[in-house]
Every structure is written in structure tokens, then in C-alpha cells.
Coordinates of C-alpha atoms and ligand atoms in Angstrom, one line a residue:
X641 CA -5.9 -1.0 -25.7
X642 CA -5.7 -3.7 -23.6
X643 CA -7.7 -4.5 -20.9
X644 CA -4.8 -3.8 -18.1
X645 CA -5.6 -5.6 -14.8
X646 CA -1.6 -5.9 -13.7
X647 CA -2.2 -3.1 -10.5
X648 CA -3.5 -0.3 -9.6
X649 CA -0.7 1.9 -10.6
X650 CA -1.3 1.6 -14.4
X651 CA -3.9 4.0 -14.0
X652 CA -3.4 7.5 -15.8
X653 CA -4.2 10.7 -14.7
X654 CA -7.8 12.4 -15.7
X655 CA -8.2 15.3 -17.7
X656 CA -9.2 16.6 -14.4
X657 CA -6.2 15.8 -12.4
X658 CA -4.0 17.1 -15.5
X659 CA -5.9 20.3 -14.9
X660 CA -5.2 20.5 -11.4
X661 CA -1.6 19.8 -11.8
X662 CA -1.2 22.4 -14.5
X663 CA -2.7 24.5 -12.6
X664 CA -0.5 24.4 -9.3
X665 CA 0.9 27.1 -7.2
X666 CA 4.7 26.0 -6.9
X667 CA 7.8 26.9 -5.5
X668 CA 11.3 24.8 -4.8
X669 CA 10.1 22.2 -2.2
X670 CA 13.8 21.6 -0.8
X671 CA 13.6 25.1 0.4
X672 CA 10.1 23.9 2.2
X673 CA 8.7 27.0 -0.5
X674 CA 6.2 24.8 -2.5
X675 CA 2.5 26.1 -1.2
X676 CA 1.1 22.9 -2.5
X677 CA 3.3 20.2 -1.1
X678 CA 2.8 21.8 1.9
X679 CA -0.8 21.9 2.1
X680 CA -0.7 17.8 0.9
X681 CA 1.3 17.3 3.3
X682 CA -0.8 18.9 6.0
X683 CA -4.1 17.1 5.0
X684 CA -2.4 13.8 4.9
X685 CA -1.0 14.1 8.5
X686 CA -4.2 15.5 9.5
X687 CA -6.3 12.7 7.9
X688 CA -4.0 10.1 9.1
X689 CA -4.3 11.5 12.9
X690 CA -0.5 12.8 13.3
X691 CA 1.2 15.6 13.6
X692 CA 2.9 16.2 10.5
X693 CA 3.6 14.1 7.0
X694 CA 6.5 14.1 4.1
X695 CA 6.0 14.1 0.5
X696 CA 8.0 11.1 -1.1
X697 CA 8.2 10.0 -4.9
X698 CA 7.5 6.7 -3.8
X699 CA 5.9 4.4 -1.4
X700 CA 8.7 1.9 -0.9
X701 CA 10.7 5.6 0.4
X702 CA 8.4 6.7 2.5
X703 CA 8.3 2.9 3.9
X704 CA 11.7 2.6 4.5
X705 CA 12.2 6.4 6.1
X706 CA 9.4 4.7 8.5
X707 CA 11.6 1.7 9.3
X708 CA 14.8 3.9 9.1
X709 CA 13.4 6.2 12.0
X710 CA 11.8 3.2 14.0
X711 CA 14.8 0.6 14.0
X712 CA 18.3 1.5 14.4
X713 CA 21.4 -0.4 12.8
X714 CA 21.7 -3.9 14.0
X715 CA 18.0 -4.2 15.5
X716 CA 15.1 -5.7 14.1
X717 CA 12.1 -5.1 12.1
X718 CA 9.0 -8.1 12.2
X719 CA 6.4 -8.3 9.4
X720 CA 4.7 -11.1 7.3
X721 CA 7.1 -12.6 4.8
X722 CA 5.0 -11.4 2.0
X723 CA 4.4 -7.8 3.5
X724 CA 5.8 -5.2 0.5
X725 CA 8.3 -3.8 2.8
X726 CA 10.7 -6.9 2.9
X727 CA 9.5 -8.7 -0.5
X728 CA 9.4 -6.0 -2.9
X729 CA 11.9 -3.4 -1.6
X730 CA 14.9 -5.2 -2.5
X731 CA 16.2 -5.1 0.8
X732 CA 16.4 -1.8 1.3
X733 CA 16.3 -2.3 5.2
X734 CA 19.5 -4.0 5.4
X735 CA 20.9 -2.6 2.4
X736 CA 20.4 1.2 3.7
X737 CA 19.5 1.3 7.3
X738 CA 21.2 -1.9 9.0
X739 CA 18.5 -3.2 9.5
X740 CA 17.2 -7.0 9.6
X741 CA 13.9 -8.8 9.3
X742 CA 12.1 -11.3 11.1
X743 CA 8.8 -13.1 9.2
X744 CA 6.0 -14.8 10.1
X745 CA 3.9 -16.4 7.7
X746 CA 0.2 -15.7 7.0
X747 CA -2.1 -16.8 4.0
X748 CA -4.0 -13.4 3.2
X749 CA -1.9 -10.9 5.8
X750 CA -4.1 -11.1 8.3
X751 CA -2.3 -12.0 12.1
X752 CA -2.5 -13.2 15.2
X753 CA -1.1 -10.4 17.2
X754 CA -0.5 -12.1 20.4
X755 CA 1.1 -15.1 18.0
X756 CA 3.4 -11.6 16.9
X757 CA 3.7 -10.0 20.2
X758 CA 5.1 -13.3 21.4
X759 CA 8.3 -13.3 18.2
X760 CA 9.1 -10.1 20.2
X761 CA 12.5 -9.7 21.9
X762 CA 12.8 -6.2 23.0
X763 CA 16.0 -5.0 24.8
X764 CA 17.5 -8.4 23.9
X765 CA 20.6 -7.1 24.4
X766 CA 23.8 -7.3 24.3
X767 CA 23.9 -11.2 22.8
X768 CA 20.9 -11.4 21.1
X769 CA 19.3 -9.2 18.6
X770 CA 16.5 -6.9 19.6
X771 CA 13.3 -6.2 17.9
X772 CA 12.7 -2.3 17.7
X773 CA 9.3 -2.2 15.9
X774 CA 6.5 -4.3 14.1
X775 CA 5.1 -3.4 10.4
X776 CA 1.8 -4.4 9.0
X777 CA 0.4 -3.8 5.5
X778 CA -3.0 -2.7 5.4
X779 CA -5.0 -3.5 2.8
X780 CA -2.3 -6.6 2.0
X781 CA -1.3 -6.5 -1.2
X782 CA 0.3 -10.1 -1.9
X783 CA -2.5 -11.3 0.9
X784 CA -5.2 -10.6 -2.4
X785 CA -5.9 -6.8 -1.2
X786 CA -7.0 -7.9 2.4
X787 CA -8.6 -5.7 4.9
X788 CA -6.7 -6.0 7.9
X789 CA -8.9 -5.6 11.0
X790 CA -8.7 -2.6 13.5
X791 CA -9.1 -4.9 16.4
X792 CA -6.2 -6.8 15.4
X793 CA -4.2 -3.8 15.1
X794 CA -5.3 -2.7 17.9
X795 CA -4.8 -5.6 19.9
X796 CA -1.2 -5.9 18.7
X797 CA -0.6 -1.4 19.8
X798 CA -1.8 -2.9 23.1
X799 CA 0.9 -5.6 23.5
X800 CA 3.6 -4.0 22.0
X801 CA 3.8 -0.6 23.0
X802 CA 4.2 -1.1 26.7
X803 CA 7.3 -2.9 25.8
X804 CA 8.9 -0.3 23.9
X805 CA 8.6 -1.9 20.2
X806 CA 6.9 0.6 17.2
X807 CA 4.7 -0.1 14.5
X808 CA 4.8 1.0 11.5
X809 CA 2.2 1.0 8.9
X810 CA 1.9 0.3 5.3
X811 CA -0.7 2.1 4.2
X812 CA -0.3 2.4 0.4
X813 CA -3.6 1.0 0.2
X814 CA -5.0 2.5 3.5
X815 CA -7.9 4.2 1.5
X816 CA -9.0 1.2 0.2
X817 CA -9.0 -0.3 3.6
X818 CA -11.2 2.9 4.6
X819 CA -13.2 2.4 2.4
X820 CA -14.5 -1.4 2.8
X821 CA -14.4 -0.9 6.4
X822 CA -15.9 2.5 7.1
X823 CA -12.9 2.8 10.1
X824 CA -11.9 6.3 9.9
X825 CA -8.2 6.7 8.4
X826 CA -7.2 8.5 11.8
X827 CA -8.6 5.5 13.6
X828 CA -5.8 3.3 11.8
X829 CA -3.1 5.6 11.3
X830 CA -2.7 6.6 15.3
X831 CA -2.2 3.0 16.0
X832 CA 1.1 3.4 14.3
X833 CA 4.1 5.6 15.0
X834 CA 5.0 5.6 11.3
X835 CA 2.6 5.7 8.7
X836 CA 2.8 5.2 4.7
X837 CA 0.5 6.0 2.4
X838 CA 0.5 6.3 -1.7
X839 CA -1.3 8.3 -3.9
X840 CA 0.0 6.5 -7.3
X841 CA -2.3 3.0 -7.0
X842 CA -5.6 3.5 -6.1
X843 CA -6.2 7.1 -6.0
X844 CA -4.9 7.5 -9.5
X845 CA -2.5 10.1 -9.4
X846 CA 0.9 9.4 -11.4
X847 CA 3.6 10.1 -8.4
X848 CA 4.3 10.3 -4.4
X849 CA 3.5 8.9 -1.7
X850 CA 3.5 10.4 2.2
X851 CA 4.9 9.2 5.4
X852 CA 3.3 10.7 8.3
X853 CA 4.5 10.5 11.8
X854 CA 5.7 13.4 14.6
X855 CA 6.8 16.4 14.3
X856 CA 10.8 15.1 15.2
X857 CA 10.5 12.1 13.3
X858 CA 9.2 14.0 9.7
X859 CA 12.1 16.4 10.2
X860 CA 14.8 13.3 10.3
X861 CA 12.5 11.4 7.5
X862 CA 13.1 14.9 5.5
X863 CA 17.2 14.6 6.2
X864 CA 17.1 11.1 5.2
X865 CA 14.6 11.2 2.0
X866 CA 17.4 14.5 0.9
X867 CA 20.3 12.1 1.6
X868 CA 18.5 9.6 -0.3
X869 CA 18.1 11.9 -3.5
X870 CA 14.5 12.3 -2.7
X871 CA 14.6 16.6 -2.4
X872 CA 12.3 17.3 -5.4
X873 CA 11.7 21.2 -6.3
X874 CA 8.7 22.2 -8.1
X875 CA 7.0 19.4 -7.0
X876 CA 3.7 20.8 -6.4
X877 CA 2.6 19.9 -9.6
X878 CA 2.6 16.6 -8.6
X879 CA 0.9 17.2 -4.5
X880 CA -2.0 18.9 -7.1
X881 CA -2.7 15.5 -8.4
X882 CA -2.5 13.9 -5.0
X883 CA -4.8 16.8 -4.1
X884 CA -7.1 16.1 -6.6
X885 CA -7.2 12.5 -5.9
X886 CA -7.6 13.1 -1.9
X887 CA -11.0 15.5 -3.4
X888 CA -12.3 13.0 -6.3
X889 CA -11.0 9.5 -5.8
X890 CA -11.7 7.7 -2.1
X891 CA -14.8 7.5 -1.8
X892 CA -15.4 5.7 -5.7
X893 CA -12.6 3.0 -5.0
X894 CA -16.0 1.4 -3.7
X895 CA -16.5 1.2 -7.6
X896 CA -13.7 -0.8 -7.7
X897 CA -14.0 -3.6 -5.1
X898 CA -17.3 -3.7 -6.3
X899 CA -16.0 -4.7 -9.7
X900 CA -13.8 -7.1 -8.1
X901 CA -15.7 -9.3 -6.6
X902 CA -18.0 -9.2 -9.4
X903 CA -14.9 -10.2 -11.8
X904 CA -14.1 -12.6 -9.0
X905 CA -18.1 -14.0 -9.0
X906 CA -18.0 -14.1 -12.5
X907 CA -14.8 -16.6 -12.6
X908 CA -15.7 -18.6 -9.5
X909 CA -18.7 -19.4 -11.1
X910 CA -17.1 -21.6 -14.0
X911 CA -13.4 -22.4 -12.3
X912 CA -14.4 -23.1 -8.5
X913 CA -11.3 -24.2 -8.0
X914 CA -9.6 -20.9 -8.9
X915 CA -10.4 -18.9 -5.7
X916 CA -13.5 -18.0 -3.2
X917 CA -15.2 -14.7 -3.9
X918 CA -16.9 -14.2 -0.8
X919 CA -13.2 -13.6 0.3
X920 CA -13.1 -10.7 -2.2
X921 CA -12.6 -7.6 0.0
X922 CA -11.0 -4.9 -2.1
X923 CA -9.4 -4.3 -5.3
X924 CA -7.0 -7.0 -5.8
X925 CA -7.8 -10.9 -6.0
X926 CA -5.3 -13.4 -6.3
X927 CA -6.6 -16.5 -8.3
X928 CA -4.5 -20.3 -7.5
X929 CA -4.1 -22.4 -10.8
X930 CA -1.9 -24.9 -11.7
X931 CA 0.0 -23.0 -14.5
X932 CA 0.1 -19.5 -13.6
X933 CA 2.8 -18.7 -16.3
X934 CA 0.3 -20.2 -19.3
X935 CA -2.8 -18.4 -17.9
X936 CA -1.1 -14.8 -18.1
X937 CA 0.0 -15.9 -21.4
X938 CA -3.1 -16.8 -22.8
X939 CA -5.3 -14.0 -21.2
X940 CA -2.6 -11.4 -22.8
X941 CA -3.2 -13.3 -26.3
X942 CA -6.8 -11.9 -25.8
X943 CA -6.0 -8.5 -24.3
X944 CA -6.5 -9.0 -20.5
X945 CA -3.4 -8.4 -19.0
X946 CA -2.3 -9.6 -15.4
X947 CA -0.1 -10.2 -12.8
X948 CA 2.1 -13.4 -12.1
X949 CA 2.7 -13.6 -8.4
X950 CA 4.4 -17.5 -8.8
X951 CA 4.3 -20.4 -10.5
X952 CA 0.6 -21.2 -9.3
X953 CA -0.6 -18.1 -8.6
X954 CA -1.6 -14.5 -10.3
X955 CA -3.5 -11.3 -9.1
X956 CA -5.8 -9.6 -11.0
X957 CA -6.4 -4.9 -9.8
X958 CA -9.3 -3.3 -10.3
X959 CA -8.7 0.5 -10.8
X960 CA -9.6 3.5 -11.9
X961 CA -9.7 3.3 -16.0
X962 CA -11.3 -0.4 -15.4
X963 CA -15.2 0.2 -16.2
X964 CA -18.2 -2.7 -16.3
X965 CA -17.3 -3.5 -20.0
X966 CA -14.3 -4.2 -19.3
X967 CA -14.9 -6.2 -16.4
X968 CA -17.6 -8.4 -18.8
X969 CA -14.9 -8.9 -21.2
X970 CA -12.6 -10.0 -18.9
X971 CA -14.6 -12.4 -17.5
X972 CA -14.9 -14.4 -20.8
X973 CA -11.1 -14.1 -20.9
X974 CA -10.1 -15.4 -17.7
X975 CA -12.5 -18.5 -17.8
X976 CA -11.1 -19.3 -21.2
X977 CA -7.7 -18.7 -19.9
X978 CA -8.3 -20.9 -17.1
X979 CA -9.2 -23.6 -19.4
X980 CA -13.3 -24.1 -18.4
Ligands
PLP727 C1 1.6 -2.6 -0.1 C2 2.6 -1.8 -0.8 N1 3.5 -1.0 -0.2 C3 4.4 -0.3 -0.8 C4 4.5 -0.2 -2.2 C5 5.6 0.6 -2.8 O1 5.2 1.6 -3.6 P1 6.1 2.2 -4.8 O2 5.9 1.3 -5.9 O3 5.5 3.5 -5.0 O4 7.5 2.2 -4.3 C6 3.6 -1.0 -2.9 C7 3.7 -1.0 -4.4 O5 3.0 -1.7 -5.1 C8 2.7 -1.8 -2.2 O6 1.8 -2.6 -2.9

């Protein structure tokens, strides 16, 4: 087996979360008749600090019923131009709600929020288009698993909201962010009108993701994820191993940005060029070389497999089946891939 560093969502589930899910009380979820979506979906809003949450196969829908209930046709939607929602969803804003994007750039995701308070054009009206919410990604996944602050989302609630414009939240990796920073998951999500959060990277379970919001805006997310082809039926099979996950796997994704930064250490020590540990918050590192493309290569000649992000650049995920041998292992691997 190779050692398999590409993401966190290579994980598969545990003996224990395959007994959960076999053992789930189910019904036909497009009905609302599935006991255990229902009670996922309750803990998730409840953990998240709103008022209710929807159960989504994956995190780029729940995302994009977020942006679809936050920004109307024709208005815009500001984020980081590496933020998930408008580099890796294929541009399913435009492409399904109408909706267009406006970037600003960042290094590792973190942001200046009076820098992108100021991009805001609310009510801009009827010449110019008008910005009708702000999304942040927290932790950033293409920003090398970066905890974004609470004060800076905070600061950026303050200066927007009086003016009308939403945030939404990626939260896919919201428990990681939880967990490096000890801020309550409540305290982030009710910053945020819309939040997203997945169950299939971190936490280890196979499927689904939530968004979590109001009462109103759930009920149209639940219209629109239907529309979408998103009704699923016996589905509680898979809330069991979101369940199971919420029980068993938060608080040990310590484990795993513990592992990273030690994976990180270990190659910093013989390539300084390659990155800067001590920037190591979380699970995911990203690690600048000149030939990205050869490095992958090579490190999957030896087993270690990895992530190309671009020419100079790949990301290496700590996770749930990655243990301290396989970090030592892949070590060796990466510092000969690296050439030192
Ligand atoms: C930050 C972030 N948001 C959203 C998603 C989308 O999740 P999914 O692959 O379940 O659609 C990902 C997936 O990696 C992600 O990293």
C-alpha cells in the first residue's frame, strides 16, 4: 500500500464507523423520514451555532446552496482567488446560480478584512454590479491548511454586515481549525450566515457534507440541493458515519497536525528551501520546488504519493490512516525526492 498523502479524503472508514453505519435507523430522507439524517443534521446546526443544517453528498453542494441563497443572479460573490469555492468548483456559481466572482489575492488565505470590506460595492445598482456577500475558507486548503483568525473574521462581520453584504463560510475543514485554535465551532460559524462543513476529509467518513444556516434559508437550500439531484433516501447510513466521526474523530485531528509539522520539520531540516515549518498549522503543507511535476514523480516511484498543486508547488495531507511510521518513511522519501 502506498503511503497516500494526496488529501484528506483518501481516508477509509474504520471498522467502527462501518459498524455504525450498518447499524443505522433509516428511512427515505426526501420524505424528511430518515431518524438519522435528522439527528446529524440537528447536532451540526447546533455545533455550528444556527438554527438548522442540510445533509449534502458533497461539500462543493452545500457551498454552492450557500452562495445560491446569499447572492442572487447577476450580483456578486468576493473571495480569495484560490478559495475552493471559485477554483475547484468548476464554476458552479456562474454556471448554476448567475452568479460572478470577484478575487483578491492572498499567499496562505489569510486577509486583510478592511483591504476586503473596501472591494465592496453593495447596492451598486443599476449600472454597476453589486456585491451581495463575502466567502472565506477556513482552514485554507490551497493557503497550506491555514487557520484563519477569529478576529479577522470577525473584524470583516463587523464591516460588512451593517452594509447589507453576507458571508458565507467554508468550513470543510472548520474542525481542524477548532482544533489548532481551541475557538469554539459556534464562535466561527455565527459569524457567517451560510456555513459549510464536510465530514469526508478530516473526520474520515466516506460521504456528505452539511450546510447550516436559518431556518428559511435550509428549507430553500433543501428545494435547491432536490432540484440539483441531491434528494438521497436511505441515507442515514451514511449521517451514521458522520455521526460516528462527530463522536470519535475531532478531537485526534490534533494527531494529525502534529504529524504534519513533524513531516514538515523533518524536510525543512535537509531542503530549507522547500518551505518553513513553524508556518505548519494543520493538516496540509504545501512545499515550493523548482519541479513540482518530477518530485511527485519520484516520491510515487517510492510509494509516497502526493499532490501537485502547479508547476512549483505540491501539498502533502496528514489524515487519518497516516500513523508515525509512515510519517518516518516519508520523510526519507520526500528529501530524496527533493533531491538533498
Ligand atoms: C476547502 C474546501 N471546500 C470545499 C471542498 C469540496 O468538497 P467536495 O470534494 O466534497 O465537493 C473541498 C474539497 O477538497 C475543500 O478543500
Amino acid at each position: 500500500m502506498p503511503i497516500d498523502l494526496r488529501s484528506d479524503t483518501v481516508t477509509r472508514p474504520t471498522e467502527a464507523m462501518r459498524a455504525a453505519m450498518a447499524a443505522a435507523e433509516v428511512g427515505d430522507d426526501v420524505y424528511g423520514e430518515d431518524p438519522t439524517v435528522d439527528a446529524l443534521e440537528r447536532r451540526v446546526a447546533e455545533l455550528l451555532g444556527h438554527e438548522a443544517a442540510v445533509f449534502t453528498p458533497t461539500g462543493t453542494m452545500a457551498n454552492q446552496l450557500g452562495i445560491r441563497a446569499l447572492v442572487a443572479p447577476g450580483q456578486e460573490l468576493l473571495c480569495d482567488a484560490d478559495a475552493h469555492v471559485v477554483r475547484a468548483e468548476l464554476g458552479a456559481a456562474a454556471a448554476l446560480a448567475g452568479v460572478t466572482t470577484r478575487t483578491w489575492s492572498t499567499p496562505d488565505g489569510r486577509f486583510d478584512a478592511d483591504a476586503v470590506a473596501a472591494m465592496s460595492r453593495p447596492g451598486a445598482g443599476p449600472y454597476f454590479v453589486s456585491t451581495a456577500a463575502v466567502a472565506v475558507e477556513n482552514t485554507h486548503n490551497f493557503g497550506g491548511g491555514t487557520v484563519i483568525p477569529l478576529a479577522s473574521m470577525q473584524r470583516l462581520r463587523d464591516l460588512t454586515q451593517p452594509t447589507g453584504v453576507a458571508l458565507h463560510l467554508d468550513g470543510a475543514r472548520l474542525w481542524n481549525a477548532h482544533v489548532a485554535s481551541r475557538v469554539p465551532l459556534a464562535m466561527y460559524g455565527r459569524l457567517a450566515d451560510t456555513v459549510s462543513v464536510c465530514l469526508s476529509k478530516g473526520l474520515g467518513a466516506p460521504v456528505g457534507s452539511l450546510l447550516a444556516s436559518s431556518r428559511d434559508r435550509v428549507a430553500e437550500a433543501r428545494v435547491w440541493r432536490k432540484r440539483l439531484g441531491g434528494g438521497m433516501r436511505q441515507v442515514g447510513i451514511l449521517a451514521a458515519a458522520g455521526l460516528h466521526a462527530l463522536d470519535h474523530h475531532v478531537e485526534r485531528l490534533a494527531d494529525d497536525h502534529v504529524r504534519a509539522r513533524r513531516l514538515a520539520d523533518a524536510v525543512a531540516a535537509k531542503v530549507p528551501d522547500a518551505l518553513d515549518p513553524t508556518t505548519v498549522e494543520t493538516n496540509i503543507v504545501v512545499i515550493s520546488t523548482a519541479d513540482a511535476p518530477a518530485v511527485v514523480a519520484r516520491a510515487r516511484d517510492e510509494g509516497v504519493l502526493l499532490s501537485l498543486l502547479d508547476p512549483t508547488h505540491l501539498r502533502f495531507v496528514t489524515h487519518l490512516d497516516i500513523g508515525d511510521d509512515d510519517v518516518e518513511v516519508a520523510a526519507g522519501v520526500l528529501v530524496r525526492a527533493l533531491g538533498a
